């Protein structure tokens, strides 16, 4: 009789279950056959573990940067929203004050317009008064009219004294003019003659 190594209870051969295992045993690698080889295997596994840890740290750093950038953007957006809300509240308060003041100022303006106008005409207080209580007319004053009249008379006399230049063609010569050539301009939307010049040899 044998005892169970775990529970310590007696066991028989009927309590044992046969296990089928493969007869082929996986050989150990050549490096594991010696201590230097095992040290090399441990070094390779350590290097792989360190590389994996470094990659995880890089990913963590990138995620932290993205998170801080998103937090800064969120904070800036909250500040902008708060400033816009404050400006909106100020504008609404100013608008409310203006609306409260409009009913008070409208009757005053109506009273002023009613007192200043009488049957669609200007009141005596609105008219411009000159010296000695005389009404002044808007427009060109009499002194400017006198200067314009004197200038017109002077220029008319100078034009009458002007002599006709001898190079000026007489009327009968102009009446005998005939058309020799015609070069009409094309439209600017199509290619063609867009500019002209005088050839004095043909004139």
PDB file of C-alpha atoms in Angstrom:
ATOM      1  CA  UNK A   1       0.000   0.000   0.000  1.00  0.00           C
ATOM      2  CA  UNK A   2       1.249   3.388  -0.924  1.00  0.00           C
ATOM      3  CA  UNK A   3       0.128   6.766   0.327  1.00  0.00           C
ATOM      4  CA  UNK A   4      -0.858   9.817  -1.631  1.00  0.00           C
ATOM      5  CA  UNK A   5       2.009  12.288  -1.496  1.00  0.00           C
ATOM      6  CA  UNK A   6      -0.462  15.211  -1.149  1.00  0.00           C
ATOM      7  CA  UNK A   7      -3.280  13.973   1.112  1.00  0.00           C
ATOM      8  CA  UNK A   8      -1.423  11.168   2.841  1.00  0.00           C
ATOM      9  CA  UNK A   9      -4.301   8.723   2.339  1.00  0.00           C
ATOM     10  CA  UNK A  10      -3.565   5.118   1.402  1.00  0.00           C
ATOM     11  CA  UNK A  11      -3.732   4.351  -2.333  1.00  0.00           C
ATOM     12  CA  UNK A  12      -3.854   1.217  -4.408  1.00  0.00           C
ATOM     13  CA  UNK A  13      -3.089   0.508  -8.026  1.00  0.00           C
ATOM     14  CA  UNK A  14      -6.778   0.960  -8.861  1.00  0.00           C
ATOM     15  CA  UNK A  15      -6.561   4.644  -7.859  1.00  0.00           C
ATOM     16  CA  UNK A  16      -3.798   5.356 -10.335  1.00  0.00           C
ATOM     17  CA  UNK A  17      -4.819   6.576 -13.805  1.00  0.00           C
ATOM     18  CA  UNK A  18      -2.398   5.748 -16.597  1.00  0.00           C
ATOM     19  CA  UNK A  19      -1.181   8.747 -18.655  1.00  0.00           C
ATOM     20  CA  UNK A  20      -0.197   8.325 -22.246  1.00  0.00           C
ATOM     21  CA  UNK A  21       2.827  10.387 -23.141  1.00  0.00           C
ATOM     22  CA  UNK A  22       4.810  10.613 -26.301  1.00  0.00           C
ATOM     23  CA  UNK A  23       7.917   8.541 -26.465  1.00  0.00           C
ATOM     24  CA  UNK A  24       9.752  11.300 -28.356  1.00  0.00           C
ATOM     25  CA  UNK A  25      11.289  13.795 -25.969  1.00  0.00           C
ATOM     26  CA  UNK A  26      12.001  17.290 -27.287  1.00  0.00           C
ATOM     27  CA  UNK A  27      15.717  17.752 -27.144  1.00  0.00           C
ATOM     28  CA  UNK A  28      17.116  20.628 -25.231  1.00  0.00           C
ATOM     29  CA  UNK A  29      18.870  23.345 -27.247  1.00  0.00           C
ATOM     30  CA  UNK A  30      22.590  23.130 -27.548  1.00  0.00           C
ATOM     31  CA  UNK A  31      23.030  26.408 -25.673  1.00  0.00           C
ATOM     32  CA  UNK A  32      21.219  24.974 -22.628  1.00  0.00           C
ATOM     33  CA  UNK A  33      23.732  22.144 -22.411  1.00  0.00           C
ATOM     34  CA  UNK A  34      26.377  24.389 -20.892  1.00  0.00           C
ATOM     35  CA  UNK A  35      26.476  27.247 -18.426  1.00  0.00           C
ATOM     36  CA  UNK A  36      27.840  29.832 -20.927  1.00  0.00           C
ATOM     37  CA  UNK A  37      25.068  28.877 -23.355  1.00  0.00           C
ATOM     38  CA  UNK A  38      22.430  29.275 -20.662  1.00  0.00           C
ATOM     39  CA  UNK A  39      23.891  32.670 -19.743  1.00  0.00           C
ATOM     40  CA  UNK A  40      23.634  33.699 -23.413  1.00  0.00           C
ATOM     41  CA  UNK A  41      19.975  32.605 -23.515  1.00  0.00           C
ATOM     42  CA  UNK A  42      19.255  34.584 -20.349  1.00  0.00           C
ATOM     43  CA  UNK A  43      20.985  37.627 -21.882  1.00  0.00           C
ATOM     44  CA  UNK A  44      18.858  37.376 -25.034  1.00  0.00           C
ATOM     45  CA  UNK A  45      15.657  37.106 -23.012  1.00  0.00           C
ATOM     46  CA  UNK A  46      16.741  40.060 -20.858  1.00  0.00           C
ATOM     47  CA  UNK A  47      17.448  42.184 -23.913  1.00  0.00           C
ATOM     48  CA  UNK A  48      14.023  41.360 -25.366  1.00  0.00           C
ATOM     49  CA  UNK A  49      12.364  42.242 -22.061  1.00  0.00           C
ATOM     50  CA  UNK A  50      14.200  45.585 -21.904  1.00  0.00           C
ATOM     51  CA  UNK A  51      13.276  46.428 -25.500  1.00  0.00           C
ATOM     52  CA  UNK A  52       9.638  45.654 -24.805  1.00  0.00           C
ATOM     53  CA  UNK A  53       9.753  47.791 -21.652  1.00  0.00           C
ATOM     54  CA  UNK A  54      11.341  50.681 -23.599  1.00  0.00           C
ATOM     55  CA  UNK A  55       8.624  50.483 -26.274  1.00  0.00           C
ATOM     56  CA  UNK A  56       5.950  50.564 -23.564  1.00  0.00           C
ATOM     57  CA  UNK A  57       7.591  53.625 -21.973  1.00  0.00           C
ATOM     58  CA  UNK A  58       7.662  55.392 -25.346  1.00  0.00           C
ATOM     59  CA  UNK A  59       3.981  54.680 -25.892  1.00  0.00           C
ATOM     60  CA  UNK A  60       3.206  55.914 -22.376  1.00  0.00           C
ATOM     61  CA  UNK A  61       5.126  59.157 -23.020  1.00  0.00           C
ATOM     62  CA  UNK A  62       3.245  59.703 -26.290  1.00  0.00           C
ATOM     63  CA  UNK A  63      -0.103  59.102 -24.601  1.00  0.00           C
ATOM     64  CA  UNK A  64       0.817  61.557 -21.836  1.00  0.00           C
ATOM     65  CA  UNK A  65       1.730  64.229 -24.389  1.00  0.00           C
ATOM     66  CA  UNK A  66      -1.540  63.715 -26.260  1.00  0.00           C
ATOM     67  CA  UNK A  67      -3.473  63.872 -22.991  1.00  0.00           C
ATOM     68  CA  UNK A  68      -1.764  67.109 -21.909  1.00  0.00           C
ATOM     69  CA  UNK A  69      -2.412  68.641 -25.350  1.00  0.00           C
ATOM     70  CA  UNK A  70      -6.079  67.667 -25.144  1.00  0.00           C
ATOM     71  CA  UNK A  71      -6.320  69.124 -21.618  1.00  0.00           C
ATOM     72  CA  UNK A  72      -4.753  72.412 -22.780  1.00  0.00           C
ATOM     73  CA  UNK A  73      -7.178  72.569 -25.696  1.00  0.00           C
ATOM     74  CA  UNK A  74     -10.101  71.894 -23.368  1.00  0.00           C
ATOM     75  CA  UNK A  75      -8.946  74.609 -20.975  1.00  0.00           C
ATOM     76  CA  UNK A  76      -8.508  77.128 -23.819  1.00  0.00           C
ATOM     77  CA  UNK A  77     -11.943  76.272 -25.200  1.00  0.00           C
ATOM     78  CA  UNK A  78     -13.507  76.744 -21.750  1.00  0.00           C
ATOM     79  CA  UNK A  79     -11.803  80.141 -21.407  1.00  0.00           C
ATOM     80  CA  UNK A  80     -13.024  81.252 -24.845  1.00  0.00           C
ATOM     81  CA  UNK A  81     -16.562  80.087 -24.075  1.00  0.00           C
ATOM     82  CA  UNK A  82     -16.524  81.932 -20.744  1.00  0.00           C
ATOM     83  CA  UNK A  83     -15.253  85.130 -22.400  1.00  0.00           C
ATOM     84  CA  UNK A  84     -17.903  84.921 -25.120  1.00  0.00           C
ATOM     85  CA  UNK A  85     -20.630  84.376 -22.537  1.00  0.00           C
ATOM     86  CA  UNK A  86     -19.407  87.394 -20.575  1.00  0.00           C
ATOM     87  CA  UNK A  87     -19.360  89.562 -23.720  1.00  0.00           C
ATOM     88  CA  UNK A  88     -22.848  88.325 -24.613  1.00  0.00           C
ATOM     89  CA  UNK A  89     -24.134  89.193 -21.139  1.00  0.00           C
ATOM     90  CA  UNK A  90     -22.582  92.667 -21.384  1.00  0.00           C
ATOM     91  CA  UNK A  91     -24.133  93.210 -24.821  1.00  0.00           C
ATOM     92  CA  UNK A  92     -27.520  92.031 -23.566  1.00  0.00           C
ATOM     93  CA  UNK A  93     -27.330  94.380 -20.574  1.00  0.00           C
ATOM     94  CA  UNK A  94     -26.376  97.323 -22.810  1.00  0.00           C
ATOM     95  CA  UNK A  95     -29.237  96.469 -25.159  1.00  0.00           C
ATOM     96  CA  UNK A  96     -31.662  96.318 -22.245  1.00  0.00           C
ATOM     97  CA  UNK A  97     -30.461  99.709 -21.008  1.00  0.00           C
ATOM     98  CA  UNK A  98     -30.858 101.182 -24.499  1.00  0.00           C
ATOM     99  CA  UNK A  99     -34.371  99.766 -24.782  1.00  0.00           C
ATOM    100  CA  UNK A 100     -35.271 101.271 -21.399  1.00  0.00           C
ATOM    101  CA  UNK A 101     -33.916 104.666 -22.457  1.00  0.00           C
ATOM    102  CA  UNK A 102     -35.611 104.724 -25.882  1.00  0.00           C
ATOM    103  CA  UNK A 103     -39.213 105.288 -24.612  1.00  0.00           C
ATOM    104  CA  UNK A 104     -37.954 108.188 -22.488  1.00  0.00           C
ATOM    105  CA  UNK A 105     -36.042 109.906 -25.309  1.00  0.00           C
ATOM    106  CA  UNK A 106     -38.664 109.387 -28.044  1.00  0.00           C
ATOM    107  CA  UNK A 107     -41.300 111.836 -26.621  1.00  0.00           C
ATOM    108  CA  UNK A 108     -38.577 114.444 -26.106  1.00  0.00           C
ATOM    109  CA  UNK A 109     -37.511 114.227 -29.755  1.00  0.00           C
ATOM    110  CA  UNK A 110     -41.149 114.360 -30.866  1.00  0.00           C
ATOM    111  CA  UNK A 111     -41.733 117.479 -28.779  1.00  0.00           C
ATOM    112  CA  UNK A 112     -38.658 119.166 -30.228  1.00  0.00           C
ATOM    113  CA  UNK A 113     -39.688 118.356 -33.813  1.00  0.00           C
ATOM    114  CA  UNK A 114     -43.256 119.543 -33.194  1.00  0.00           C
ATOM    115  CA  UNK A 115     -42.106 122.817 -31.710  1.00  0.00           C
ATOM    116  CA  UNK A 116     -39.514 123.417 -34.421  1.00  0.00           C
ATOM    117  CA  UNK A 117     -41.907 122.819 -37.348  1.00  0.00           C
ATOM    118  CA  UNK A 118     -45.091 124.754 -38.045  1.00  0.00           C
ATOM    119  CA  UNK A 119     -47.237 123.661 -41.026  1.00  0.00           C
ATOM    120  CA  UNK A 120     -44.205 121.984 -42.616  1.00  0.00           C
ATOM    121  CA  UNK A 121     -42.079 125.166 -42.448  1.00  0.00           C
ATOM    122  CA  UNK A 122     -39.084 126.052 -40.387  1.00  0.00           C
ATOM    123  CA  UNK A 123     -39.696 128.054 -37.281  1.00  0.00           C
ATOM    124  CA  UNK A 124     -38.208 131.466 -36.777  1.00  0.00           C
ATOM    125  CA  UNK A 125     -35.599 130.068 -34.403  1.00  0.00           C
ATOM    126  CA  UNK A 126     -34.298 127.688 -37.104  1.00  0.00           C
ATOM    127  CA  UNK A 127     -33.787 130.354 -39.749  1.00  0.00           C
ATOM    128  CA  UNK A 128     -30.382 131.947 -40.153  1.00  0.00           C
ATOM    129  CA  UNK A 129     -30.437 135.585 -39.218  1.00  0.00           C
ATOM    130  CA  UNK A 130     -27.920 138.027 -40.523  1.00  0.00           C
ATOM    131  CA  UNK A 131     -26.816 141.377 -39.134  1.00  0.00           C
ATOM    132  CA  UNK A 132     -29.553 143.874 -38.236  1.00  0.00           C
ATOM    133  CA  UNK A 133     -32.012 140.987 -37.895  1.00  0.00           C
ATOM    134  CA  UNK A 134     -32.275 140.327 -41.661  1.00  0.00           C
ATOM    135  CA  UNK A 135     -32.744 136.855 -43.078  1.00  0.00           C
ATOM    136  CA  UNK A 136     -29.801 135.442 -45.029  1.00  0.00           C
ATOM    137  CA  UNK A 137     -30.347 133.334 -48.137  1.00  0.00           C
ATOM    138  CA  UNK A 138     -28.334 130.213 -48.648  1.00  0.00           C
ATOM    139  CA  UNK A 139     -26.190 129.986 -51.810  1.00  0.00           C
ATOM    140  CA  UNK A 140     -23.628 132.225 -53.529  1.00  0.00           C
ATOM    141  CA  UNK A 141     -23.206 135.608 -51.908  1.00  0.00           C
ATOM    142  CA  UNK A 142     -23.473 138.881 -53.820  1.00  0.00           C
ATOM    143  CA  UNK A 143     -19.715 139.548 -53.612  1.00  0.00           C
ATOM    144  CA  UNK A 144     -18.901 136.220 -55.305  1.00  0.00           C
ATOM    145  CA  UNK A 145     -21.519 136.906 -58.007  1.00  0.00           C
ATOM    146  CA  UNK A 146     -19.862 140.272 -58.704  1.00  0.00           C
ATOM    147  CA  UNK A 147     -16.416 138.638 -59.020  1.00  0.00           C
ATOM    148  CA  UNK A 148     -17.784 136.030 -61.440  1.00  0.00           C
ATOM    149  CA  UNK A 149     -19.422 138.727 -63.571  1.00  0.00           C
ATOM    150  CA  UNK A 150     -16.191 140.770 -63.789  1.00  0.00           C
ATOM    151  CA  UNK A 151     -14.174 137.653 -64.721  1.00  0.00           C
ATOM    152  CA  UNK A 152     -16.683 136.762 -67.445  1.00  0.00           C
ATOM    153  CA  UNK A 153     -16.463 140.238 -68.959  1.00  0.00           C
ATOM    154  CA  UNK A 154     -12.651 140.155 -68.958  1.00  0.00           C
ATOM    155  CA  UNK A 155     -12.481 136.728 -70.599  1.00  0.00           C
ATOM    156  CA  UNK A 156     -15.065 137.708 -73.220  1.00  0.00           C
ATOM    157  CA  UNK A 157     -12.979 140.707 -74.253  1.00  0.00           C
ATOM    158  CA  UNK A 158      -9.872 138.530 -74.524  1.00  0.00           C
ATOM    159  CA  UNK A 159     -11.710 135.992 -76.681  1.00  0.00           C
ATOM    160  CA  UNK A 160     -12.907 138.735 -79.028  1.00  0.00           C
ATOM    161  CA  UNK A 161      -9.334 140.005 -79.471  1.00  0.00           C
ATOM    162  CA  UNK A 162      -8.015 136.522 -80.259  1.00  0.00           C
ATOM    163  CA  UNK A 163      -6.994 136.117 -83.938  1.00  0.00           C
ATOM    164  CA  UNK A 164      -7.631 133.019 -86.006  1.00  0.00           C
ATOM    165  CA  UNK A 165      -4.352 131.114 -86.645  1.00  0.00           C
ATOM    166  CA  UNK A 166      -3.336 130.899 -90.329  1.00  0.00           C
ATOM    167  CA  UNK A 167      -2.869 127.103 -90.114  1.00  0.00           C
ATOM    168  CA  UNK A 168      -6.555 126.584 -89.335  1.00  0.00           C
ATOM    169  CA  UNK A 169      -8.431 125.176 -92.332  1.00  0.00           C
ATOM    170  CA  UNK A 170     -11.300 127.341 -93.605  1.00  0.00           C
ATOM    171  CA  UNK A 171     -14.874 126.129 -93.584  1.00  0.00           C
ATOM    172  CA  UNK A 172     -15.095 125.539 -97.360  1.00  0.00           C
ATOM    173  CA  UNK A 173     -11.931 123.374 -97.255  1.00  0.00           C
ATOM    174  CA  UNK A 174     -13.331 121.257 -94.426  1.00  0.00           C
ATOM    175  CA  UNK A 175     -16.542 120.740 -96.400  1.00  0.00           C
ATOM    176  CA  UNK A 176     -14.529 119.234 -99.292  1.00  0.00           C
ATOM    177  CA  UNK A 177     -12.914 116.576 -97.078  1.00  0.00           C
ATOM    178  CA  UNK A 178     -13.560 112.985 -98.235  1.00  0.00           C
ATOM    179  CA  UNK A 179     -12.854 109.639 -96.580  1.00  0.00           C
ATOM    180  CA  UNK A 180      -9.881 107.795 -98.104  1.00  0.00           C
ATOM    181  CA  UNK A 181      -9.455 104.777 -95.796  1.00  0.00           C
ATOM    182  CA  UNK A 182     -11.397 103.178 -92.946  1.00  0.00           C
ATOM    183  CA  UNK A 183      -9.905 100.869 -90.310  1.00  0.00           C
ATOM    184  CA  UNK A 184     -12.617 100.036 -87.774  1.00  0.00           C
ATOM    185  CA  UNK A 185     -11.555  98.530 -84.475  1.00  0.00           C
ATOM    186  CA  UNK A 186     -12.461  94.974 -83.576  1.00  0.00           C
ATOM    187  CA  UNK A 187     -14.108  93.967 -80.345  1.00  0.00           C
ATOM    188  CA  UNK A 188     -11.812  93.389 -77.402  1.00  0.00           C
ATOM    189  CA  UNK A 189     -13.305  89.928 -76.873  1.00  0.00           C
ATOM    190  CA  UNK A 190     -11.837  88.737 -80.201  1.00  0.00           C
ATOM    191  CA  UNK A 191      -8.265  89.076 -81.472  1.00  0.00           C
ATOM    192  CA  UNK A 192      -7.773  91.860 -83.973  1.00  0.00           C
ATOM    193  CA  UNK A 193      -6.860  95.543 -84.147  1.00  0.00           C
ATOM    194  CA  UNK A 194      -6.833  96.905 -80.626  1.00  0.00           C
ATOM    195  CA  UNK A 195      -4.677 100.024 -81.175  1.00  0.00           C
ATOM    196  CA  UNK A 196      -3.907 102.462 -84.012  1.00  0.00           C
ATOM    197  CA  UNK A 197      -1.057 104.767 -84.906  1.00  0.00           C
ATOM    198  CA  UNK A 198      -0.737 107.537 -87.496  1.00  0.00           C
ATOM    199  CA  UNK A 199       1.610 107.025 -90.446  1.00  0.00           C
ATOM    200  CA  UNK A 200       2.280 110.578 -91.550  1.00  0.00           C
ATOM    201  CA  UNK A 201       3.713 109.441 -94.904  1.00  0.00           C
ATOM    202  CA  UNK A 202       0.218 108.276 -95.916  1.00  0.00           C
ATOM    203  CA  UNK A 203      -1.629 111.339 -94.651  1.00  0.00           C
TER     204      UNK A 203
END
